[in-house]
Amino acid sequence: VGGLPWSTAAAFSLLAAYFLLVPLSDTLALQAGLELTPAITAVTLCIIAAVTPMYSAFVAASPVQSVLPRFYILVAALLLLFGALLSLYPRNTVLGFSFVVFVQTCSLFLTTTFWARMATLHSKPQSVRVFGLIAAAASLGQLGSSLAAPALYALMGRSIIFGSALLLCACIVFVRWRSGSADADAAAADASTSARE
């Protein structure tokens, strides 16, 4: 599959973006207090239940190729907003609580959106061959980010959010390049079929 490097790069970037946020999210959860841990879980589940119908309606109303870029741009923009607010109000417990819930909620929708897009970019035979490699790239992104995140958080502090947003934007670019490769493959296949006829 000619676009496999872009698919694996996108998977790597996505998981790296998410796990870059884990040290900050854990720190803010601890600052909010261990007694609020059940509340974080409960609020996250409620938000997921509330957002899922809206997300489904958004997906149904949007062209397939635009779902991932639009949704990821929204998440990246919200990350930038959180980054700015957390820099301005570092001791705001409500803001920290909101960020933790946001990160936990996004983990579901980011991965769902990514694999749905991969499914539309690969045929069934291709999926059998390459999805394992894409998943391996995602695991490498998770591992690499998990190893680097504590040191980066110690160096960058809450500015690590901006690094996560940048990686998410990189994922969008890689998926778009993969989409272009899929279009080129489809055009080549059509040309080959026409030539045989």
Short mmCIF file of C-alpha atoms in Angstrom, two decimals:
data_model
loop_
_atom_site.label_atom_id
_atom_site.label_comp_id
_atom_site.label_asym_id
_atom_site.label_seq_id
_atom_site.Cartn_x
_atom_site.Cartn_y
_atom_site.Cartn_z
CA VAL A 1 0.00 0.00 0.00
CA GLY A 2 1.67 3.21 -1.16
CA GLY A 3 0.15 5.33 1.59
CA LEU A 4 1.19 3.05 4.45
CA PRO A 5 3.96 5.39 5.70
CA TRP A 6 1.41 8.19 6.09
CA SER A 7 -1.05 5.92 7.91
CA THR A 8 1.61 4.74 10.36
CA ALA A 9 2.90 8.29 10.86
CA ALA A 10 -0.65 9.47 11.60
CA ALA A 11 -1.21 6.67 14.13
CA PHE A 12 2.13 7.42 15.81
CA SER A 13 1.35 11.15 16.03
CA LEU A 14 -2.13 10.61 17.43
CA LEU A 15 -1.08 8.36 20.30
CA ALA A 16 1.99 10.49 20.99
CA ALA A 17 -0.25 13.58 21.20
CA TYR A 18 -2.58 11.93 23.70
CA PHE A 19 0.02 10.37 25.98
CA LEU A 20 2.00 13.60 26.07
CA LEU A 21 -0.90 14.97 28.13
CA VAL A 22 -0.99 12.16 30.69
CA PRO A 23 1.57 13.56 33.20
CA LEU A 24 -0.18 16.93 33.27
CA SER A 25 -3.61 15.34 33.49
CA ASP A 26 -2.47 13.11 36.38
CA THR A 27 -0.90 16.08 38.17
CA LEU A 28 -4.04 18.17 37.88
CA ALA A 29 -6.19 15.26 39.05
CA LEU A 30 -4.00 14.91 42.16
CA GLN A 31 -4.14 18.65 42.76
CA ALA A 32 -7.92 18.51 42.61
CA GLY A 33 -7.80 15.88 45.37
CA LEU A 34 -8.14 12.11 45.54
CA GLU A 35 -11.65 12.54 46.92
CA LEU A 36 -12.69 13.97 43.53
CA THR A 37 -11.51 10.93 41.56
CA PRO A 38 -14.98 9.30 41.53
CA ALA A 39 -16.46 12.64 40.45
CA ILE A 40 -14.01 12.87 37.55
CA THR A 41 -15.04 9.41 36.37
CA ALA A 42 -18.75 10.14 36.79
CA VAL A 43 -18.58 13.48 34.98
CA THR A 44 -16.53 11.94 32.15
CA LEU A 45 -19.11 9.20 31.63
CA CYS A 46 -21.96 11.72 31.67
CA ILE A 47 -20.21 13.94 29.12
CA ILE A 48 -19.47 10.97 26.86
CA ALA A 49 -23.14 9.97 27.02
CA ALA A 50 -24.22 13.53 26.22
CA VAL A 51 -21.67 14.15 23.46
CA THR A 52 -22.04 10.84 21.63
CA PRO A 53 -25.38 11.73 19.92
CA MET A 54 -23.95 15.11 18.88
CA TYR A 55 -20.82 13.44 17.56
CA SER A 56 -22.93 10.92 15.62
CA ALA A 57 -25.00 13.72 14.10
CA PHE A 58 -21.82 15.58 13.15
CA VAL A 59 -20.39 12.48 11.46
CA ALA A 60 -23.65 11.80 9.61
CA ALA A 61 -23.85 15.37 8.31
CA SER A 62 -20.21 15.68 7.23
CA PRO A 63 -18.39 14.29 4.19
CA VAL A 64 -16.30 11.29 5.21
CA GLN A 65 -13.00 12.95 4.34
CA SER A 66 -13.76 16.03 6.43
CA VAL A 67 -14.78 14.38 9.72
CA LEU A 68 -11.29 13.75 11.08
CA PRO A 69 -9.72 17.12 10.11
CA ARG A 70 -12.66 19.14 11.47
CA PHE A 71 -12.87 17.20 14.72
CA TYR A 72 -9.12 17.15 15.33
CA ILE A 73 -8.83 20.88 14.59
CA LEU A 74 -11.57 21.50 17.16
CA VAL A 75 -9.72 19.40 19.75
CA ALA A 76 -6.41 21.11 18.95
CA ALA A 77 -8.06 24.53 19.33
CA LEU A 78 -9.51 23.51 22.70
CA LEU A 79 -6.07 22.27 23.77
CA LEU A 80 -4.59 25.66 22.89
CA LEU A 81 -7.36 27.35 24.89
CA PHE A 82 -6.74 25.11 27.90
CA GLY A 83 -3.00 25.73 27.58
CA ALA A 84 -3.51 29.49 27.68
CA LEU A 85 -6.00 29.36 30.57
CA LEU A 86 -3.87 27.00 32.65
CA SER A 87 -0.90 29.31 32.17
CA LEU A 88 -2.95 32.29 33.33
CA TYR A 89 -4.72 30.50 36.19
CA PRO A 90 -2.37 27.72 37.32
CA ARG A 91 -4.10 27.18 40.68
CA ASN A 92 -7.69 27.11 39.45
CA THR A 93 -9.07 23.76 40.62
CA VAL A 94 -12.19 23.90 38.46
CA LEU A 95 -10.09 24.54 35.37
CA GLY A 96 -7.78 21.65 36.23
CA PHE A 97 -10.76 19.37 36.86
CA SER A 98 -12.25 20.39 33.49
CA PHE A 99 -9.00 19.64 31.68
CA VAL A 100 -8.76 16.15 33.20
CA VAL A 101 -12.33 15.39 32.11
CA PHE A 102 -11.63 16.82 28.66
CA VAL A 103 -8.56 14.61 28.16
CA GLN A 104 -10.36 11.47 29.29
CA THR A 105 -13.35 12.22 27.07
CA CYS A 106 -11.23 12.97 24.00
CA SER A 107 -9.35 9.67 24.25
CA LEU A 108 -12.47 7.80 23.11
CA PHE A 109 -13.50 10.07 20.25
CA LEU A 110 -9.97 10.63 18.91
CA THR A 111 -9.25 6.94 18.48
CA THR A 112 -12.74 6.15 17.15
CA THR A 113 -12.46 8.89 14.54
CA PHE A 114 -8.99 7.77 13.50
CA TRP A 115 -9.83 4.11 12.95
CA ALA A 116 -13.07 4.97 11.18
CA ARG A 117 -11.07 7.07 8.72
CA MET A 118 -8.49 4.33 8.26
CA ALA A 119 -11.32 1.92 7.44
CA THR A 120 -12.51 4.18 4.63
CA LEU A 121 -8.99 4.56 3.21
CA HIS A 122 -8.21 0.84 3.00
CA SER A 123 -10.01 -2.00 1.27
CA LYS A 124 -10.70 -5.20 3.20
CA PRO A 125 -7.67 -7.01 1.74
CA GLN A 126 -5.48 -3.99 2.51
CA SER A 127 -6.83 -3.79 6.04
CA VAL A 128 -5.83 -7.38 6.71
CA ARG A 129 -2.29 -6.60 5.58
CA VAL A 130 -1.66 -3.20 7.09
CA PHE A 131 -3.85 -2.59 10.13
CA GLY A 132 -1.45 -4.56 12.32
CA LEU A 133 1.39 -2.30 11.20
CA ILE A 134 -0.68 0.83 11.82
CA ALA A 135 -1.58 -0.43 15.30
CA ALA A 136 2.10 -1.15 15.96
CA ALA A 137 2.97 2.43 14.98
CA ALA A 138 0.29 3.67 17.37
CA SER A 139 1.81 1.56 20.14
CA LEU A 140 5.23 3.02 19.39
CA GLY A 141 3.74 6.50 19.61
CA GLN A 142 2.23 5.62 22.98
CA LEU A 143 5.47 4.10 24.24
CA GLY A 144 7.71 6.89 23.00
CA SER A 145 5.46 9.61 24.36
CA SER A 146 5.00 7.84 27.70
CA LEU A 147 8.79 7.60 28.09
CA ALA A 148 9.45 11.18 27.02
CA ALA A 149 6.45 12.91 28.62
CA PRO A 150 7.73 13.02 32.26
CA ALA A 151 11.00 14.67 31.21
CA LEU A 152 9.22 17.02 28.80
CA TYR A 153 6.70 17.94 31.48
CA ALA A 154 9.51 18.71 33.91
CA LEU A 155 11.12 20.91 31.24
CA MET A 156 8.05 22.56 29.70
CA GLY A 157 5.45 22.42 32.46
CA ARG A 158 1.94 23.11 31.27
CA SER A 159 3.25 24.28 27.90
CA ILE A 160 3.40 20.58 27.03
CA ILE A 161 -0.23 21.03 25.95
CA PHE A 162 0.96 23.03 22.95
CA GLY A 163 3.23 20.16 21.93
CA SER A 164 0.27 17.81 22.04
CA ALA A 165 -1.79 20.17 19.86
CA LEU A 166 1.08 20.31 17.36
CA LEU A 167 1.26 16.52 17.15
CA LEU A 168 -2.49 16.37 16.61
CA CYS A 169 -2.16 18.82 13.72
CA ALA A 170 0.64 16.64 12.31
CA CYS A 171 -1.77 13.69 12.42
CA ILE A 172 -4.25 15.69 10.33
CA VAL A 173 -1.56 16.42 7.73
CA PHE A 174 -0.49 12.77 7.55
CA VAL A 175 -4.09 11.60 7.10
CA ARG A 176 -4.61 14.13 4.32
CA TRP A 177 -1.48 12.88 2.58
CA ARG A 178 -2.78 9.33 3.00
CA SER A 179 -6.10 10.43 1.47
CA GLY A 180 -4.24 11.88 -1.51
CA SER A 181 -2.38 8.62 -1.94
CA ALA A 182 -5.66 6.69 -1.83
CA ASP A 183 -7.14 8.96 -4.51
CA ALA A 184 -4.07 8.40 -6.69
CA ASP A 185 -4.32 4.62 -6.21
CA ALA A 186 -8.01 4.69 -7.16
CA ALA A 187 -7.30 6.76 -10.28
CA ALA A 188 -4.53 4.37 -11.31
CA ALA A 189 -6.84 1.38 -10.80
CA ASP A 190 -9.56 3.02 -12.90
CA ALA A 191 -7.06 3.78 -15.64
CA SER A 192 -5.83 0.20 -15.60
CA THR A 193 -9.39 -1.14 -15.83
CA SER A 194 -10.23 1.21 -18.72
CA ALA A 195 -7.07 0.17 -20.57
CA ARG A 196 -8.00 -3.52 -20.28
CA GLU A 197 -11.49 -2.83 -21.58
#
